[in-house]
Amino acid sequence: MGQEKNVAVVLCAGRGTRMNSEVQKQYLLIKGKPVVYYSLIAFEKCPFIDEIVLVTGKEEIEYCRHEIIEKYNLKKVKSIVAGGKERYHSVFEGLKAIGCCDYVYIHDGARPFIDQELLQRACDSVRIHKACVVGMPVKDTIKISGQDGFADHTLDRSKLWMVQTPQVFQYSLVYQAYDKIMKYPGIQVTDDAMVVEQMGQAKIKLVEGSYKNIKITTPEDLEIAEIFAKDRA
């Protein structure tokens, strides 16, 4: 058997409309460095990640190449590809760019605070279960709203998780699921696990992530990120 190959697909093609900024959220600065830098450097330093594929907007490819990859000397980024209309289109472009590997780590570039312990837990899990996502139990009570704006009922908080990224899969499994879902234009999927679930490919194992593994979505998130970034390189 050959050596196991692990590839990270980092998504950086979202427009970030909720940030109310002309600059895409992935390129906003935390401690003087772009948000996506922190995601990339985590995979760069991870000993079992062999390559990184960065998926961005077509107009940002050269910027990423010169102002992030070359500037910060990120050796594992082997390709930068243009994303698609929706998130799942961008993921599929990243998967196609890999060609072949054993496991793929699909991660939102707007989540800058993944760490090595989290990645190791995901690695251990995917080798056993073939499909896993990191996340954390919810802290708040979750209510379902009725059409009239009143609370309809309350969900059992003990069974609820906030799903994060990376979402990690056996490459052949997730590629086949995405290849199938592309035949249904307009389908509503919000994460990679949902693609695998809807295509009936595998059960998804939930793996402990981190409450610090926030997604930079609003200006308030950026303020929190500045605090979390104090112990980051």
PDB file of C-alpha atoms in Angstrom:
ATOM      1  CA  MET A   1       0.000   0.000   0.000  1.00  0.00           C
ATOM      2  CA  GLY A   2       1.134   3.512  -0.735  1.00  0.00           C
ATOM      3  CA  GLN A   3       1.315   6.289   1.792  1.00  0.00           C
ATOM      4  CA  GLU A   4      -1.982   7.894   2.803  1.00  0.00           C
ATOM      5  CA  LYS A   5      -2.656  11.248   1.132  1.00  0.00           C
ATOM      6  CA  ASN A   6      -4.692  13.975   2.824  1.00  0.00           C
ATOM      7  CA  VAL A   7      -5.746  17.185   1.062  1.00  0.00           C
ATOM      8  CA  ALA A   8      -7.444  20.287   2.437  1.00  0.00           C
ATOM      9  CA  VAL A   9      -9.898  22.249   0.292  1.00  0.00           C
ATOM     10  CA  VAL A  10     -10.175  25.772   1.693  1.00  0.00           C
ATOM     11  CA  LEU A  11     -13.166  27.752   0.452  1.00  0.00           C
ATOM     12  CA  CYS A  12     -12.614  31.446  -0.075  1.00  0.00           C
ATOM     13  CA  ALA A  13     -15.185  32.325  -2.754  1.00  0.00           C
ATOM     14  CA  GLY A  14     -18.105  33.622  -0.643  1.00  0.00           C
ATOM     15  CA  ARG A  15     -19.244  37.228  -0.964  1.00  0.00           C
ATOM     16  CA  GLY A  16     -19.987  37.836   2.738  1.00  0.00           C
ATOM     17  CA  THR A  17     -22.992  40.155   2.336  1.00  0.00           C
ATOM     18  CA  ARG A  18     -23.719  40.227   6.081  1.00  0.00           C
ATOM     19  CA  MET A  19     -20.355  41.819   6.852  1.00  0.00           C
ATOM     20  CA  ASN A  20     -21.415  45.167   5.303  1.00  0.00           C
ATOM     21  CA  SER A  21     -17.920  45.632   3.913  1.00  0.00           C
ATOM     22  CA  GLU A  22     -16.586  46.206   0.412  1.00  0.00           C
ATOM     23  CA  VAL A  23     -13.806  43.756   1.233  1.00  0.00           C
ATOM     24  CA  GLN A  24     -14.781  40.067   1.270  1.00  0.00           C
ATOM     25  CA  LYS A  25     -14.758  38.659   4.789  1.00  0.00           C
ATOM     26  CA  GLN A  26     -12.009  36.156   3.980  1.00  0.00           C
ATOM     27  CA  TYR A  27      -9.625  39.021   3.202  1.00  0.00           C
ATOM     28  CA  LEU A  28     -10.455  41.290   6.130  1.00  0.00           C
ATOM     29  CA  LEU A  29      -7.521  41.664   8.497  1.00  0.00           C
ATOM     30  CA  ILE A  30      -7.039  40.133  11.925  1.00  0.00           C
ATOM     31  CA  LYS A  31      -3.845  41.349  13.574  1.00  0.00           C
ATOM     32  CA  GLY A  32      -2.725  42.621  10.162  1.00  0.00           C
ATOM     33  CA  LYS A  33      -3.203  39.306   8.332  1.00  0.00           C
ATOM     34  CA  PRO A  34      -6.137  38.165   6.156  1.00  0.00           C
ATOM     35  CA  VAL A  35      -8.751  35.949   7.807  1.00  0.00           C
ATOM     36  CA  VAL A  36      -8.048  33.090   5.383  1.00  0.00           C
ATOM     37  CA  TYR A  37      -4.330  33.156   6.248  1.00  0.00           C
ATOM     38  CA  TYR A  38      -5.082  31.625   9.658  1.00  0.00           C
ATOM     39  CA  SER A  39      -6.962  28.711   8.113  1.00  0.00           C
ATOM     40  CA  LEU A  40      -4.222  28.115   5.567  1.00  0.00           C
ATOM     41  CA  ILE A  41      -1.383  28.257   8.086  1.00  0.00           C
ATOM     42  CA  ALA A  42      -3.152  25.698  10.306  1.00  0.00           C
ATOM     43  CA  PHE A  43      -3.222  23.200   7.433  1.00  0.00           C
ATOM     44  CA  GLU A  44       0.303  24.214   6.391  1.00  0.00           C
ATOM     45  CA  LYS A  45       1.593  23.273   9.852  1.00  0.00           C
ATOM     46  CA  CYS A  46      -0.468  20.082  10.124  1.00  0.00           C
ATOM     47  CA  PRO A  47       1.915  17.122   9.695  1.00  0.00           C
ATOM     48  CA  PHE A  48      -0.593  14.807   7.989  1.00  0.00           C
ATOM     49  CA  ILE A  49      -1.967  17.344   5.474  1.00  0.00           C
ATOM     50  CA  ASP A  50      -0.040  16.900   2.233  1.00  0.00           C
ATOM     51  CA  GLU A  51      -1.605  19.516  -0.044  1.00  0.00           C
ATOM     52  CA  ILE A  52      -4.001  22.453   0.025  1.00  0.00           C
ATOM     53  CA  VAL A  53      -6.393  23.532  -2.724  1.00  0.00           C
ATOM     54  CA  LEU A  54      -7.609  27.118  -2.361  1.00  0.00           C
ATOM     55  CA  VAL A  55     -10.966  27.912  -3.991  1.00  0.00           C
ATOM     56  CA  THR A  56     -11.620  31.602  -4.551  1.00  0.00           C
ATOM     57  CA  GLY A  57     -13.342  34.007  -6.897  1.00  0.00           C
ATOM     58  CA  LYS A  58     -11.903  34.215 -10.390  1.00  0.00           C
ATOM     59  CA  GLU A  59     -10.969  37.870  -9.835  1.00  0.00           C
ATOM     60  CA  GLU A  60      -9.064  37.079  -6.630  1.00  0.00           C
ATOM     61  CA  ILE A  61      -6.822  34.271  -7.903  1.00  0.00           C
ATOM     62  CA  GLU A  62      -3.798  36.465  -8.600  1.00  0.00           C
ATOM     63  CA  TYR A  63      -4.287  38.409  -5.381  1.00  0.00           C
ATOM     64  CA  CYS A  64      -4.296  35.151  -3.402  1.00  0.00           C
ATOM     65  CA  ARG A  65      -1.250  33.880  -5.231  1.00  0.00           C
ATOM     66  CA  HIS A  66       0.882  36.987  -4.646  1.00  0.00           C
ATOM     67  CA  GLU A  67      -0.504  38.529  -1.451  1.00  0.00           C
ATOM     68  CA  ILE A  68      -1.179  35.374   0.551  1.00  0.00           C
ATOM     69  CA  ILE A  69       0.491  32.233  -0.827  1.00  0.00           C
ATOM     70  CA  GLU A  70       3.798  33.793  -1.886  1.00  0.00           C
ATOM     71  CA  LYS A  71       3.858  36.493   0.794  1.00  0.00           C
ATOM     72  CA  TYR A  72       3.502  34.001   3.639  1.00  0.00           C
ATOM     73  CA  ASN A  73       5.502  31.233   1.917  1.00  0.00           C
ATOM     74  CA  LEU A  74       2.727  28.628   2.017  1.00  0.00           C
ATOM     75  CA  LYS A  75       4.341  25.602   0.380  1.00  0.00           C
ATOM     76  CA  LYS A  76       1.425  23.176   0.592  1.00  0.00           C
ATOM     77  CA  VAL A  77      -0.955  25.236  -1.562  1.00  0.00           C
ATOM     78  CA  LYS A  78      -0.616  23.345  -4.838  1.00  0.00           C
ATOM     79  CA  SER A  79      -3.464  24.976  -6.750  1.00  0.00           C
ATOM     80  CA  ILE A  80      -5.818  27.959  -6.674  1.00  0.00           C
ATOM     81  CA  VAL A  81      -9.070  27.444  -8.554  1.00  0.00           C
ATOM     82  CA  ALA A  82     -12.116  29.574  -9.298  1.00  0.00           C
ATOM     83  CA  GLY A  83     -15.274  28.719  -7.393  1.00  0.00           C
ATOM     84  CA  GLY A  84     -18.835  28.499  -8.666  1.00  0.00           C
ATOM     85  CA  LYS A  85     -22.185  30.196  -8.154  1.00  0.00           C
ATOM     86  CA  GLU A  86     -23.075  28.447  -4.897  1.00  0.00           C
ATOM     87  CA  ARG A  87     -20.951  26.959  -2.142  1.00  0.00           C
ATOM     88  CA  TYR A  88     -21.483  23.403  -3.330  1.00  0.00           C
ATOM     89  CA  HIS A  89     -20.344  24.371  -6.838  1.00  0.00           C
ATOM     90  CA  SER A  90     -17.138  25.769  -5.332  1.00  0.00           C
ATOM     91  CA  VAL A  91     -16.569  22.606  -3.315  1.00  0.00           C
ATOM     92  CA  PHE A  92     -16.933  20.478  -6.444  1.00  0.00           C
ATOM     93  CA  GLU A  93     -14.366  22.629  -8.272  1.00  0.00           C
ATOM     94  CA  GLY A  94     -11.978  22.042  -5.393  1.00  0.00           C
ATOM     95  CA  LEU A  95     -12.613  18.303  -5.385  1.00  0.00           C
ATOM     96  CA  LYS A  96     -11.984  18.091  -9.123  1.00  0.00           C
ATOM     97  CA  ALA A  97      -8.704  19.979  -8.718  1.00  0.00           C
ATOM     98  CA  ILE A  98      -7.390  17.336  -6.308  1.00  0.00           C
ATOM     99  CA  GLY A  99      -7.490  14.512  -8.824  1.00  0.00           C
ATOM    100  CA  CYS A 100      -7.104  11.769  -6.244  1.00  0.00           C
ATOM    101  CA  CYS A 101      -6.357  11.335  -2.547  1.00  0.00           C
ATOM    102  CA  ASP A 102      -7.462   9.260   0.428  1.00  0.00           C
ATOM    103  CA  TYR A 103      -9.171  11.871   2.611  1.00  0.00           C
ATOM    104  CA  VAL A 104     -10.264  15.449   1.986  1.00  0.00           C
ATOM    105  CA  TYR A 105     -10.740  18.183   4.594  1.00  0.00           C
ATOM    106  CA  ILE A 106     -13.287  20.742   3.352  1.00  0.00           C
ATOM    107  CA  HIS A 107     -12.996  23.975   5.298  1.00  0.00           C
ATOM    108  CA  ASP A 108     -14.490  27.466   5.189  1.00  0.00           C
ATOM    109  CA  GLY A 109     -11.742  30.061   4.849  1.00  0.00           C
ATOM    110  CA  ALA A 110     -13.798  32.362   7.070  1.00  0.00           C
ATOM    111  CA  ARG A 111     -13.184  30.020  10.051  1.00  0.00           C
ATOM    112  CA  PRO A 112      -9.675  31.088  11.097  1.00  0.00           C
ATOM    113  CA  PHE A 113      -9.333  29.320  14.448  1.00  0.00           C
ATOM    114  CA  ILE A 114      -8.976  25.619  13.742  1.00  0.00           C
ATOM    115  CA  ASP A 115      -6.130  24.050  15.705  1.00  0.00           C
ATOM    116  CA  GLN A 116      -3.981  20.936  15.523  1.00  0.00           C
ATOM    117  CA  GLU A 117      -5.892  19.054  18.216  1.00  0.00           C
ATOM    118  CA  LEU A 118      -9.176  19.571  16.350  1.00  0.00           C
ATOM    119  CA  LEU A 119      -7.616  18.399  13.086  1.00  0.00           C
ATOM    120  CA  GLN A 120      -6.200  15.309  14.770  1.00  0.00           C
ATOM    121  CA  ARG A 121      -9.614  14.365  16.177  1.00  0.00           C
ATOM    122  CA  ALA A 122     -11.126  14.695  12.703  1.00  0.00           C
ATOM    123  CA  CYS A 123      -8.301  12.629  11.215  1.00  0.00           C
ATOM    124  CA  ASP A 124      -8.771   9.813  13.737  1.00  0.00           C
ATOM    125  CA  SER A 125     -12.526   9.798  13.133  1.00  0.00           C
ATOM    126  CA  VAL A 126     -12.552   9.811   9.327  1.00  0.00           C
ATOM    127  CA  ARG A 127     -10.194   6.847   9.186  1.00  0.00           C
ATOM    128  CA  ILE A 128     -12.813   4.832  11.080  1.00  0.00           C
ATOM    129  CA  HIS A 129     -16.115   6.254   9.846  1.00  0.00           C
ATOM    130  CA  LYS A 130     -15.260   7.583   6.334  1.00  0.00           C
ATOM    131  CA  ALA A 131     -17.309  10.752   6.958  1.00  0.00           C
ATOM    132  CA  CYS A 132     -17.229  13.191   9.863  1.00  0.00           C
ATOM    133  CA  VAL A 133     -17.856  16.825  10.728  1.00  0.00           C
ATOM    134  CA  VAL A 134     -16.552  18.878  13.611  1.00  0.00           C
ATOM    135  CA  GLY A 135     -19.008  20.785  15.739  1.00  0.00           C
ATOM    136  CA  MET A 136     -20.089  21.567  19.277  1.00  0.00           C
ATOM    137  CA  PRO A 137     -23.237  21.061  21.356  1.00  0.00           C
ATOM    138  CA  VAL A 138     -25.454  24.149  21.281  1.00  0.00           C
ATOM    139  CA  LYS A 139     -25.442  26.373  24.370  1.00  0.00           C
ATOM    140  CA  ASP A 140     -28.783  28.060  23.783  1.00  0.00           C
ATOM    141  CA  THR A 141     -32.335  26.783  23.820  1.00  0.00           C
ATOM    142  CA  ILE A 142     -33.615  26.447  20.239  1.00  0.00           C
ATOM    143  CA  LYS A 143     -37.275  27.130  19.419  1.00  0.00           C
ATOM    144  CA  ILE A 144     -39.082  26.488  16.140  1.00  0.00           C
ATOM    145  CA  SER A 145     -41.045  29.485  14.908  1.00  0.00           C
ATOM    146  CA  GLY A 146     -44.539  29.218  13.527  1.00  0.00           C
ATOM    147  CA  GLN A 147     -45.764  31.226  10.534  1.00  0.00           C
ATOM    148  CA  ASP A 148     -47.263  33.843  12.845  1.00  0.00           C
ATOM    149  CA  GLY A 149     -43.921  34.599  14.497  1.00  0.00           C
ATOM    150  CA  PHE A 150     -44.817  32.860  17.765  1.00  0.00           C
ATOM    151  CA  ALA A 151     -42.807  29.975  19.201  1.00  0.00           C
ATOM    152  CA  ASP A 152     -44.230  26.699  17.923  1.00  0.00           C
ATOM    153  CA  HIS A 153     -42.197  24.238  19.964  1.00  0.00           C
ATOM    154  CA  THR A 154     -38.831  23.776  21.652  1.00  0.00           C
ATOM    155  CA  LEU A 155     -36.199  21.318  20.491  1.00  0.00           C
ATOM    156  CA  ASP A 156     -34.308  18.963  22.796  1.00  0.00           C
ATOM    157  CA  ARG A 157     -31.058  20.864  23.314  1.00  0.00           C
ATOM    158  CA  SER A 158     -29.191  17.736  24.438  1.00  0.00           C
ATOM    159  CA  LYS A 159     -29.380  16.383  20.874  1.00  0.00           C
ATOM    160  CA  LEU A 160     -28.434  19.589  19.014  1.00  0.00           C
ATOM    161  CA  TRP A 161     -25.013  20.419  17.608  1.00  0.00           C
ATOM    162  CA  MET A 162     -23.654  23.508  15.876  1.00  0.00           C
ATOM    163  CA  VAL A 163     -21.909  22.111  12.824  1.00  0.00           C
ATOM    164  CA  GLN A 164     -18.564  23.642  11.872  1.00  0.00           C
ATOM    165  CA  THR A 165     -15.803  22.879   9.404  1.00  0.00           C
ATOM    166  CA  PRO A 166     -13.612  21.138   8.456  1.00  0.00           C
ATOM    167  CA  GLN A 167     -15.907  18.410   7.237  1.00  0.00           C
ATOM    168  CA  VAL A 168     -13.790  15.404   6.407  1.00  0.00           C
ATOM    169  CA  PHE A 169     -14.501  12.521   4.062  1.00  0.00           C
ATOM    170  CA  GLN A 170     -13.008   9.637   2.215  1.00  0.00           C
ATOM    171  CA  TYR A 171     -12.300  11.329  -1.102  1.00  0.00           C
ATOM    172  CA  SER A 172     -14.053   8.820  -3.364  1.00  0.00           C
ATOM    173  CA  LEU A 173     -17.156   8.945  -1.151  1.00  0.00           C
ATOM    174  CA  VAL A 174     -17.611  12.716  -1.187  1.00  0.00           C
ATOM    175  CA  TYR A 175     -16.613  13.083  -4.833  1.00  0.00           C
ATOM    176  CA  GLN A 176     -19.267  10.600  -5.932  1.00  0.00           C
ATOM    177  CA  ALA A 177     -21.887  12.339  -3.770  1.00  0.00           C
ATOM    178  CA  TYR A 178     -21.066  15.735  -5.307  1.00  0.00           C
ATOM    179  CA  ASP A 179     -20.994  14.277  -8.793  1.00  0.00           C
ATOM    180  CA  LYS A 180     -24.535  12.977  -8.243  1.00  0.00           C
ATOM    181  CA  ILE A 181     -25.912  16.163  -6.713  1.00  0.00           C
ATOM    182  CA  MET A 182     -24.690  18.244  -9.656  1.00  0.00           C
ATOM    183  CA  LYS A 183     -27.403  16.560 -11.690  1.00  0.00           C
ATOM    184  CA  TYR A 184     -30.027  18.410  -9.607  1.00  0.00           C
ATOM    185  CA  PRO A 185     -29.578  22.131 -10.352  1.00  0.00           C
ATOM    186  CA  GLY A 186     -31.043  24.461  -7.779  1.00  0.00           C
ATOM    187  CA  ILE A 187     -30.949  21.945  -4.934  1.00  0.00           C
ATOM    188  CA  GLN A 188     -30.653  23.516  -1.501  1.00  0.00           C
ATOM    189  CA  VAL A 189     -27.699  22.199   0.490  1.00  0.00           C
ATOM    190  CA  THR A 190     -25.901  24.134   3.197  1.00  0.00           C
ATOM    191  CA  ASP A 191     -22.927  21.924   3.974  1.00  0.00           C
ATOM    192  CA  ASP A 192     -20.947  18.977   2.665  1.00  0.00           C
ATOM    193  CA  ALA A 193     -22.395  16.500   5.135  1.00  0.00           C
ATOM    194  CA  MET A 194     -25.848  17.301   3.758  1.00  0.00           C
ATOM    195  CA  VAL A 195     -24.653  16.398   0.257  1.00  0.00           C
ATOM    196  CA  VAL A 196     -23.382  13.036   1.468  1.00  0.00           C
ATOM    197  CA  GLU A 197     -26.550  12.476   3.519  1.00  0.00           C
ATOM    198  CA  GLN A 198     -28.923  13.325   0.656  1.00  0.00           C
ATOM    199  CA  MET A 199     -27.081  11.090  -1.773  1.00  0.00           C
ATOM    200  CA  GLY A 200     -27.341   8.227   0.739  1.00  0.00           C
ATOM    201  CA  GLN A 201     -23.631   7.588   0.828  1.00  0.00           C
ATOM    202  CA  ALA A 202     -22.753   7.327   4.525  1.00  0.00           C
ATOM    203  CA  LYS A 203     -23.668   8.244   8.080  1.00  0.00           C
ATOM    204  CA  ILE A 204     -21.888  11.320   9.415  1.00  0.00           C
ATOM    205  CA  LYS A 205     -19.907  11.068  12.639  1.00  0.00           C
ATOM    206  CA  LEU A 206     -19.975  14.171  14.855  1.00  0.00           C
ATOM    207  CA  VAL A 207     -16.551  15.111  16.224  1.00  0.00           C
ATOM    208  CA  GLU A 208     -15.740  17.637  18.944  1.00  0.00           C
ATOM    209  CA  GLY A 209     -14.637  20.924  17.406  1.00  0.00           C
ATOM    210  CA  SER A 210     -14.150  24.100  19.420  1.00  0.00           C
ATOM    211  CA  TYR A 211     -16.282  27.012  20.567  1.00  0.00           C
ATOM    212  CA  LYS A 212     -13.468  29.218  19.267  1.00  0.00           C
ATOM    213  CA  ASN A 213     -13.950  27.781  15.779  1.00  0.00           C
ATOM    214  CA  ILE A 214     -16.264  30.650  14.817  1.00  0.00           C
ATOM    215  CA  LYS A 215     -17.185  31.722  11.308  1.00  0.00           C
ATOM    216  CA  ILE A 216     -16.478  35.368  10.515  1.00  0.00           C
ATOM    217  CA  THR A 217     -19.879  36.516   9.284  1.00  0.00           C
ATOM    218  CA  THR A 218     -20.719  39.850  10.947  1.00  0.00           C
ATOM    219  CA  PRO A 219     -18.660  42.821  12.213  1.00  0.00           C
ATOM    220  CA  GLU A 220     -19.138  41.536  15.770  1.00  0.00           C
ATOM    221  CA  ASP A 221     -17.383  38.296  14.814  1.00  0.00           C
ATOM    222  CA  LEU A 222     -14.353  40.279  13.705  1.00  0.00           C
ATOM    223  CA  GLU A 223     -14.121  41.926  17.127  1.00  0.00           C
ATOM    224  CA  ILE A 224     -14.201  38.501  18.801  1.00  0.00           C
ATOM    225  CA  ALA A 225     -11.604  37.221  16.324  1.00  0.00           C
ATOM    226  CA  GLU A 226      -9.148  39.914  17.382  1.00  0.00           C
ATOM    227  CA  ILE A 227      -9.298  38.515  20.924  1.00  0.00           C
ATOM    228  CA  PHE A 228      -8.918  34.883  19.835  1.00  0.00           C
ATOM    229  CA  ALA A 229      -6.006  35.798  17.543  1.00  0.00           C
ATOM    230  CA  LYS A 230      -3.802  37.000  20.400  1.00  0.00           C
ATOM    231  CA  ASP A 231      -2.237  33.547  20.770  1.00  0.00           C
ATOM    232  CA  ARG A 232      -1.919  32.873  17.031  1.00  0.00           C
ATOM    233  CA  ALA A 233       1.131  33.331  14.799  1.00  0.00           C
TER     234      ALA A 233
END
